[in-house]
Tab-separated table of C-alpha atoms in Angstrom:
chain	number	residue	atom	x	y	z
A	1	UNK	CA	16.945	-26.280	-15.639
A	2	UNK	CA	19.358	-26.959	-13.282
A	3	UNK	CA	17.985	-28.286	-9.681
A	4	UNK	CA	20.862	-26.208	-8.284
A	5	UNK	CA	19.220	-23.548	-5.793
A	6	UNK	CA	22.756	-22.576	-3.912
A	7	UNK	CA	21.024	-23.591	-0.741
A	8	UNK	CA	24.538	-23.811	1.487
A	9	UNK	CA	23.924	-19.534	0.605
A	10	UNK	CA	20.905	-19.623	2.933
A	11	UNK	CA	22.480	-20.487	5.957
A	12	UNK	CA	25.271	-17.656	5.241
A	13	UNK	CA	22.626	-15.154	4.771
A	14	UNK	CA	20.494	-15.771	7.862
A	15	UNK	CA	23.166	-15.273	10.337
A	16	UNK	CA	23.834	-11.717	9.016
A	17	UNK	CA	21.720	-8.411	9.199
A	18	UNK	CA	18.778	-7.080	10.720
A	19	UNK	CA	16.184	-9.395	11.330
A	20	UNK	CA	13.650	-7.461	13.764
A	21	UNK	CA	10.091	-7.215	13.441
A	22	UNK	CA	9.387	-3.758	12.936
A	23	UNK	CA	7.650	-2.410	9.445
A	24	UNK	CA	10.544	-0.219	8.272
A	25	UNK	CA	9.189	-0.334	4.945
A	26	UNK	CA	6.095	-1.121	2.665
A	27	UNK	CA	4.930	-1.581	-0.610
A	28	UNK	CA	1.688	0.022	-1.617
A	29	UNK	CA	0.592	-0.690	-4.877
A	30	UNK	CA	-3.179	0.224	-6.180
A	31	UNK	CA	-4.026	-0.969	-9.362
A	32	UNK	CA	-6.532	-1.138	-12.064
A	33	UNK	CA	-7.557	-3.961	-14.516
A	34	UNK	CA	-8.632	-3.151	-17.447
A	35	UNK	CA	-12.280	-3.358	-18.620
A	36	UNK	CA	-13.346	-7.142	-19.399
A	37	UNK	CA	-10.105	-8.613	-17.472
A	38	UNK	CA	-11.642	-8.333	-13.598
A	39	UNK	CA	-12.262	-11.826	-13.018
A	40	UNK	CA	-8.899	-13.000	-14.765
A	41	UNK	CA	-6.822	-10.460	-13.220
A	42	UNK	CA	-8.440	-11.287	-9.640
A	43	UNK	CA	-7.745	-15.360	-9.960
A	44	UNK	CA	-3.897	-14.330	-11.159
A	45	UNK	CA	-3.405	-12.313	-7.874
A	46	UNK	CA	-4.620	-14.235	-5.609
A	47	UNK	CA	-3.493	-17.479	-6.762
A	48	UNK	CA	-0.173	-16.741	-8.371
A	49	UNK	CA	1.591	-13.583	-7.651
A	50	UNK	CA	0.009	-12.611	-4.258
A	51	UNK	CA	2.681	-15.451	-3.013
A	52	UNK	CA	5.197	-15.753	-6.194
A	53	UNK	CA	5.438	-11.935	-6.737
A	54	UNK	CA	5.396	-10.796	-2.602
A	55	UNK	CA	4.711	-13.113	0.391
A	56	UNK	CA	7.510	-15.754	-1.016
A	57	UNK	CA	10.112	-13.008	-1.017
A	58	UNK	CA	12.938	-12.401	1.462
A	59	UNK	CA	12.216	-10.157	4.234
A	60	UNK	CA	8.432	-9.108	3.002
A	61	UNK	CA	6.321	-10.899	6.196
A	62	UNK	CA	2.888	-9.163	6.045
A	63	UNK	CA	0.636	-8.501	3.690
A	64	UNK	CA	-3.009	-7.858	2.653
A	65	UNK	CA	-5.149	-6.907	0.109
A	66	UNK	CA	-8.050	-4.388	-0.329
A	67	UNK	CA	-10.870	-3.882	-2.720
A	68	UNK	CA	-12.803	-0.275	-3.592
A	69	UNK	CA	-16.421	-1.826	-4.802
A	70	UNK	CA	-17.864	1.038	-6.825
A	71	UNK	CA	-19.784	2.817	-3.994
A	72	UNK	CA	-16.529	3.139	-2.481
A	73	UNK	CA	-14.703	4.660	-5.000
A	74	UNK	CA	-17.594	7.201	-5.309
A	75	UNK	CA	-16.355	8.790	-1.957
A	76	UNK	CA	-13.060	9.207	-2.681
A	77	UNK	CA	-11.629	12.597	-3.194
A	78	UNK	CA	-10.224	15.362	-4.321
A	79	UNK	CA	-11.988	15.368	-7.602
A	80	UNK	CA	-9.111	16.272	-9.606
A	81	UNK	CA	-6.371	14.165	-7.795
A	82	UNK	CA	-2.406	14.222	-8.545
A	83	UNK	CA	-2.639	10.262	-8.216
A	84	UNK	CA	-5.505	8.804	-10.030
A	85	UNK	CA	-7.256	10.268	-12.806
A	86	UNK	CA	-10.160	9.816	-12.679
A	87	UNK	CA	-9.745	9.676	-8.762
A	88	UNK	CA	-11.979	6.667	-8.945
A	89	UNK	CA	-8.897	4.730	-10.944
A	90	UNK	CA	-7.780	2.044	-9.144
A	91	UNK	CA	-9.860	-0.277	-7.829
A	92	UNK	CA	-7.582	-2.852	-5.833
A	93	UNK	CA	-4.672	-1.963	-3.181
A	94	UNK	CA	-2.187	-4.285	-2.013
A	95	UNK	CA	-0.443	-3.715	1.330
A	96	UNK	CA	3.069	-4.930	2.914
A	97	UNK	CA	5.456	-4.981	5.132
A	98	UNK	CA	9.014	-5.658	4.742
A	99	UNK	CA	11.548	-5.999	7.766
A	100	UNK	CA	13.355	-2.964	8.707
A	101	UNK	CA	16.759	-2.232	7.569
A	102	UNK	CA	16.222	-5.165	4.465
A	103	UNK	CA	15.224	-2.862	1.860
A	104	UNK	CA	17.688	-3.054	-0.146
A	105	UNK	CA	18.080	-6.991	-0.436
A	106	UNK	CA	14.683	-7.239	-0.623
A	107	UNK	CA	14.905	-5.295	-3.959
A	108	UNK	CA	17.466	-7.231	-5.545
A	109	UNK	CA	15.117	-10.172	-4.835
A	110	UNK	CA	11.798	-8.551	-6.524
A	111	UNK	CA	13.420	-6.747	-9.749
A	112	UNK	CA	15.199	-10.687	-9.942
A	113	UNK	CA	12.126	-12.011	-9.402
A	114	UNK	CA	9.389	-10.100	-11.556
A	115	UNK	CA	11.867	-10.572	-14.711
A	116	UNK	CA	11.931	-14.391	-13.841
A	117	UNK	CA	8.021	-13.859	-13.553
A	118	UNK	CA	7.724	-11.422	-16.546
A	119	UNK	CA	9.980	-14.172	-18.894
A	120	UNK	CA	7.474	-16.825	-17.753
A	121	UNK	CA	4.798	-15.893	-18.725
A	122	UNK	CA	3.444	-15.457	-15.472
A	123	UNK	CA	2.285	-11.440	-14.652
A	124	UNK	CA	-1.022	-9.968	-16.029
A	125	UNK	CA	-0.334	-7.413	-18.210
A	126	UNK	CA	-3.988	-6.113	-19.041
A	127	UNK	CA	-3.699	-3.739	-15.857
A	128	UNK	CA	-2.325	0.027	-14.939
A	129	UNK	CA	-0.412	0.338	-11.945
A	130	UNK	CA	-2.029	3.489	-10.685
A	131	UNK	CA	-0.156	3.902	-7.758
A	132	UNK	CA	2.999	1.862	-6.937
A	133	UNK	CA	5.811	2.557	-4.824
A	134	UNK	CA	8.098	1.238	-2.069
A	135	UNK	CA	7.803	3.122	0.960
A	136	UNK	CA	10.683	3.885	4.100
A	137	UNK	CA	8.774	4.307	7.066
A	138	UNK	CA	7.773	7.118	9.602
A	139	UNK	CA	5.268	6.981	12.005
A	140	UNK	CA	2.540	5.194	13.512
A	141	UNK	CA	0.031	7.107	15.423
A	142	UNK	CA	-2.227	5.031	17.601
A	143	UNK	CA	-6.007	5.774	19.278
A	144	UNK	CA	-5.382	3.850	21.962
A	145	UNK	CA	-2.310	4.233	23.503
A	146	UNK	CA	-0.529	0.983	24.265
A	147	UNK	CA	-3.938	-0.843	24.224
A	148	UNK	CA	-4.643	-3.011	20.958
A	149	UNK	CA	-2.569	-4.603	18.147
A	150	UNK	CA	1.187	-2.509	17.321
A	151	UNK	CA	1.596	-1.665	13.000
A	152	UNK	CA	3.800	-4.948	12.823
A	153	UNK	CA	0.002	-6.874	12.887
A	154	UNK	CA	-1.715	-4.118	10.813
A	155	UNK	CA	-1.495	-6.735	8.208
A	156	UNK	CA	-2.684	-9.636	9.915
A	157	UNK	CA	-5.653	-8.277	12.168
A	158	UNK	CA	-9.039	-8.349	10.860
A	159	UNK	CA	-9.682	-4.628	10.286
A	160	UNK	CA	-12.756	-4.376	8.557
A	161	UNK	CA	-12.002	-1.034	5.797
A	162	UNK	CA	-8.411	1.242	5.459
A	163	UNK	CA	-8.077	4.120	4.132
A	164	UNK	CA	-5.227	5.361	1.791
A	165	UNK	CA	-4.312	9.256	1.870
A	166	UNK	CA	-1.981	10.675	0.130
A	167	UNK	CA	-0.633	14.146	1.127
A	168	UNK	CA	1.785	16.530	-0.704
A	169	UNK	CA	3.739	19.038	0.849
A	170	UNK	CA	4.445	22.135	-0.320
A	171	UNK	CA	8.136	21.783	-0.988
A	172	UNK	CA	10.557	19.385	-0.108
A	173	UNK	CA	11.955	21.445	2.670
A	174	UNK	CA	8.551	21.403	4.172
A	175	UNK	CA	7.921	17.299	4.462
A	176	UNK	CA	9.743	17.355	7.944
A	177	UNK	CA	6.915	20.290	9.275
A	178	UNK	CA	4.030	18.703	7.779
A	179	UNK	CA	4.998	14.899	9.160
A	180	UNK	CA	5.409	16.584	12.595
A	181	UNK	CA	2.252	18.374	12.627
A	182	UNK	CA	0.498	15.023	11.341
A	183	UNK	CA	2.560	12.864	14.156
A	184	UNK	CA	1.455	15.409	16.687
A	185	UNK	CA	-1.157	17.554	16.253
A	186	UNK	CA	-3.837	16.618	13.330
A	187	UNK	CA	-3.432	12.215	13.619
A	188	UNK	CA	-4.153	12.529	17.071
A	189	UNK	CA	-7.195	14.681	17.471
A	190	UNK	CA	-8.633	12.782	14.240
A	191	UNK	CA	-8.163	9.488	15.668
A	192	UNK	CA	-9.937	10.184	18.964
A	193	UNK	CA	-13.315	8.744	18.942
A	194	UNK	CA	-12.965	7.434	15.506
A	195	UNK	CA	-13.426	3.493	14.381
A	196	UNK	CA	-9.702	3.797	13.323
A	197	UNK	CA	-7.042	2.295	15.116
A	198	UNK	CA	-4.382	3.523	14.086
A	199	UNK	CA	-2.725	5.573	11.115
A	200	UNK	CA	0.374	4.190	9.905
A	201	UNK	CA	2.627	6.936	7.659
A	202	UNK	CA	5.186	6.703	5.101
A	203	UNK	CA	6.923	8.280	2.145
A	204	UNK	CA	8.183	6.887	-1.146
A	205	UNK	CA	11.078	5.841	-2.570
A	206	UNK	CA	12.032	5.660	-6.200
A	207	UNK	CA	11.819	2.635	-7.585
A	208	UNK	CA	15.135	0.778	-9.117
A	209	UNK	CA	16.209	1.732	-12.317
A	210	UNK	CA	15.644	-2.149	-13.558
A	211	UNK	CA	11.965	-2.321	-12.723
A	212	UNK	CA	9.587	-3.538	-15.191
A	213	UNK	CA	8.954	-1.232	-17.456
A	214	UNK	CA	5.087	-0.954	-16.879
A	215	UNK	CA	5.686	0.421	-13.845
A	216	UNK	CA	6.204	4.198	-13.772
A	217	UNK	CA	8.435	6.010	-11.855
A	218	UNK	CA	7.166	7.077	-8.022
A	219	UNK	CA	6.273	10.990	-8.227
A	220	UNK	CA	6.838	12.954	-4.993
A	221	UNK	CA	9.656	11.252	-3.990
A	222	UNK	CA	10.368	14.388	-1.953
A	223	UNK	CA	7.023	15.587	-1.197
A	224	UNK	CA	4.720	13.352	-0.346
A	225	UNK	CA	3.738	11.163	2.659
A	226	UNK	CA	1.476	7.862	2.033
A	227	UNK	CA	-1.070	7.074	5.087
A	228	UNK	CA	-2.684	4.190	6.060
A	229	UNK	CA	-5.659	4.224	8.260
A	230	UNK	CA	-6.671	1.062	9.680
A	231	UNK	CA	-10.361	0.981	10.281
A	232	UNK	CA	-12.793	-1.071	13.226
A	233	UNK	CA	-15.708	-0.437	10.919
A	234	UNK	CA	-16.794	-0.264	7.318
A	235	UNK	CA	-15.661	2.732	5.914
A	236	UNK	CA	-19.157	3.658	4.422
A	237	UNK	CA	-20.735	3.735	7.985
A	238	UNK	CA	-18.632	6.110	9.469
A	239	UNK	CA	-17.254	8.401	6.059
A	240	UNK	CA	-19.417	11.416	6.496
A	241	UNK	CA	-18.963	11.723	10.328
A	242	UNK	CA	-14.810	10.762	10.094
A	243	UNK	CA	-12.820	11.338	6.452
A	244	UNK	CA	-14.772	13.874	5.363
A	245	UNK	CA	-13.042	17.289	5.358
A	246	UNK	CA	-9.119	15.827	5.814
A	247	UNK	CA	-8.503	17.850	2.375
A	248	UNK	CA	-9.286	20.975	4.466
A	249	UNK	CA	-7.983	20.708	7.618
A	250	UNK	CA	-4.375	19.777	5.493
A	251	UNK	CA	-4.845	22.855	3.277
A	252	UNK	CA	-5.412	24.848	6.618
A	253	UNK	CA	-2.181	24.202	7.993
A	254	UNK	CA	0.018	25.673	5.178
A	255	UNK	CA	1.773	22.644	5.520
A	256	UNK	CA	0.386	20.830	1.793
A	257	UNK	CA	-2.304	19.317	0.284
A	258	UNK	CA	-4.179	16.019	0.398
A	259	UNK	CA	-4.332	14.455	-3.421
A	260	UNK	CA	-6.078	11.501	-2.532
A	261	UNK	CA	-8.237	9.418	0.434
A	262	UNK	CA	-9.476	6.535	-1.417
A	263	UNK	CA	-11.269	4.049	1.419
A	264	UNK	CA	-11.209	-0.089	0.882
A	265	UNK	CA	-12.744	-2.634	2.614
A	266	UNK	CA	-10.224	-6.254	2.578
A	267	UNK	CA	-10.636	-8.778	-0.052
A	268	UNK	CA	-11.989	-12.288	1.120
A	269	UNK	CA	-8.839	-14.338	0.006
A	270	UNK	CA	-9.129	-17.351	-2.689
A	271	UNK	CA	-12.780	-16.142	-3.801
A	272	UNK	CA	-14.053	-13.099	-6.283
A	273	UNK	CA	-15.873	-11.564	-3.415
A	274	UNK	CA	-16.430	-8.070	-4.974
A	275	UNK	CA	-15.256	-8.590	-8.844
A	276	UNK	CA	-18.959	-7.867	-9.715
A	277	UNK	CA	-19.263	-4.973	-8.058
A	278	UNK	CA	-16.231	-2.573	-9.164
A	279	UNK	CA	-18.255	-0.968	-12.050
């Protein structure tokens, strides 16, 4: 193998292109390991491609991952969900941000990347990618105002549960109305008095035509909006009283309908805090 890593490149590519702080995309992958292959497929991700497969990557500089034990999963809903079935699929979500405006070299970087990976030997294949997709960004709603941590620490911060919700509007026509009545309207009174922060919102983007192939294509493309609510307390002491009823108050507006809220609580990084407790 040549030691050859075109380093004089670097220096070229750093003085050109955005380079801002703001999360102007994600990449929000949930995923399931099959029966047997917890522990294995735990000890891969965060040792290996946690940092090979994200954080080491061009232009992604936050991430974090999350865990549904299976007393979470129990709570998720709607029962019959667009995105997991069962909606209790999907066990583990992985969270991050990439740098505004650097989407599209940070994709020729990953597809590169996971084939170098994939050639190696080095990705787990004894999983389902339940949910996977890049993500352009779109809102952040906040509970506070200007007071506590902005989305660009989302990732960093100790939150102590998030909750993923996944909306579909009714057409694609109607995406603009329903992120407008989320952004002003239905974020805003939900987030008052609630242990979340904030909500952070996106919608996805089809993935390359070179992916890997055991990654399916992202549905919705044109639909759907992706939210991420950053909670101050475990989601399981404040579900009933707080993410109960978000199906309803969606369906309500005439704007869509929610296909999944799915709440996780944040992996403890470099242990198997949890791998015993997702069946």
């Amino acid at each position: 193998m040549s030691d050859d890593t075109r380093s004089e490149l670097y220096a070229e590519l750093a003085a050109v292109g955005p380079y801002g702080t703001h999360p102007g995309h994600a990449l929000i992958t949930m995923v399931e390991p099959h029966p047997g292959h917890e522990y294995a497929y735990n000890r891969w991700y965060e040792d290996d491609h946690y940092y090979a497969g994200a954080m080491a990557m061009p232009w992604m500089y936050a991430g974090r991952r999350w865990v549904a034990t299976r007393d979470l999963q129990l709570l998720r809903y709607p029962e019959k969900s667009a995105v997991a079935q069962p909606v209790t699929t999907g066990c583990y979500l992985s969270t991050y941000w990439i740098t505004a405006g650097r989407y599209d070299d940070h994709m020729r970087w990953t597809v590169a990347i996971n084939k170098r990976l994939n050639r190696d030997g080095r990705v787990y294949h004894d999983r389902t990618h339940v949910l996977t997709a890049f993500q352009d960004y779109e809102a952040t709603v906040y509970r506070d105002g200007a007071a506590g941590p902005r989305d660009v620490h989302a990732l960093d911060h100790p939150y102590a549960g998030l909750v993923l919700q996944v909306v579909e509007a009714g057409a694609p026509e109607h995406r603009p109305q329903l992120l407008e009545w989320l952004r002003s309207r239905h974020l805003p009174k939900r987030l008052a008095g609630s242990p979340a922060a904030m909500v952070t919102v996106f919608r996805p983007t089809p993935l390359p035509g070179d992916r890997m192939t055991y990654v399916k294509q992202v549905e919705g493309v044109d639909t759907r909006l992706t939210l991420l609510w950053f909670l101050q307390a475990d989601p399981r002491e404040c579900w009933d009283a707080f993410f109960t009823g978000l199906d309803t108050a969606v369906g309500e507006s005439g704007l869509g309908r929610v296909e999944l809220v799915a709440p996780f609580v944040p992996t403890v990084p470099g242990t198997d805090q949890y791998v015993d407790r997702l069946r």
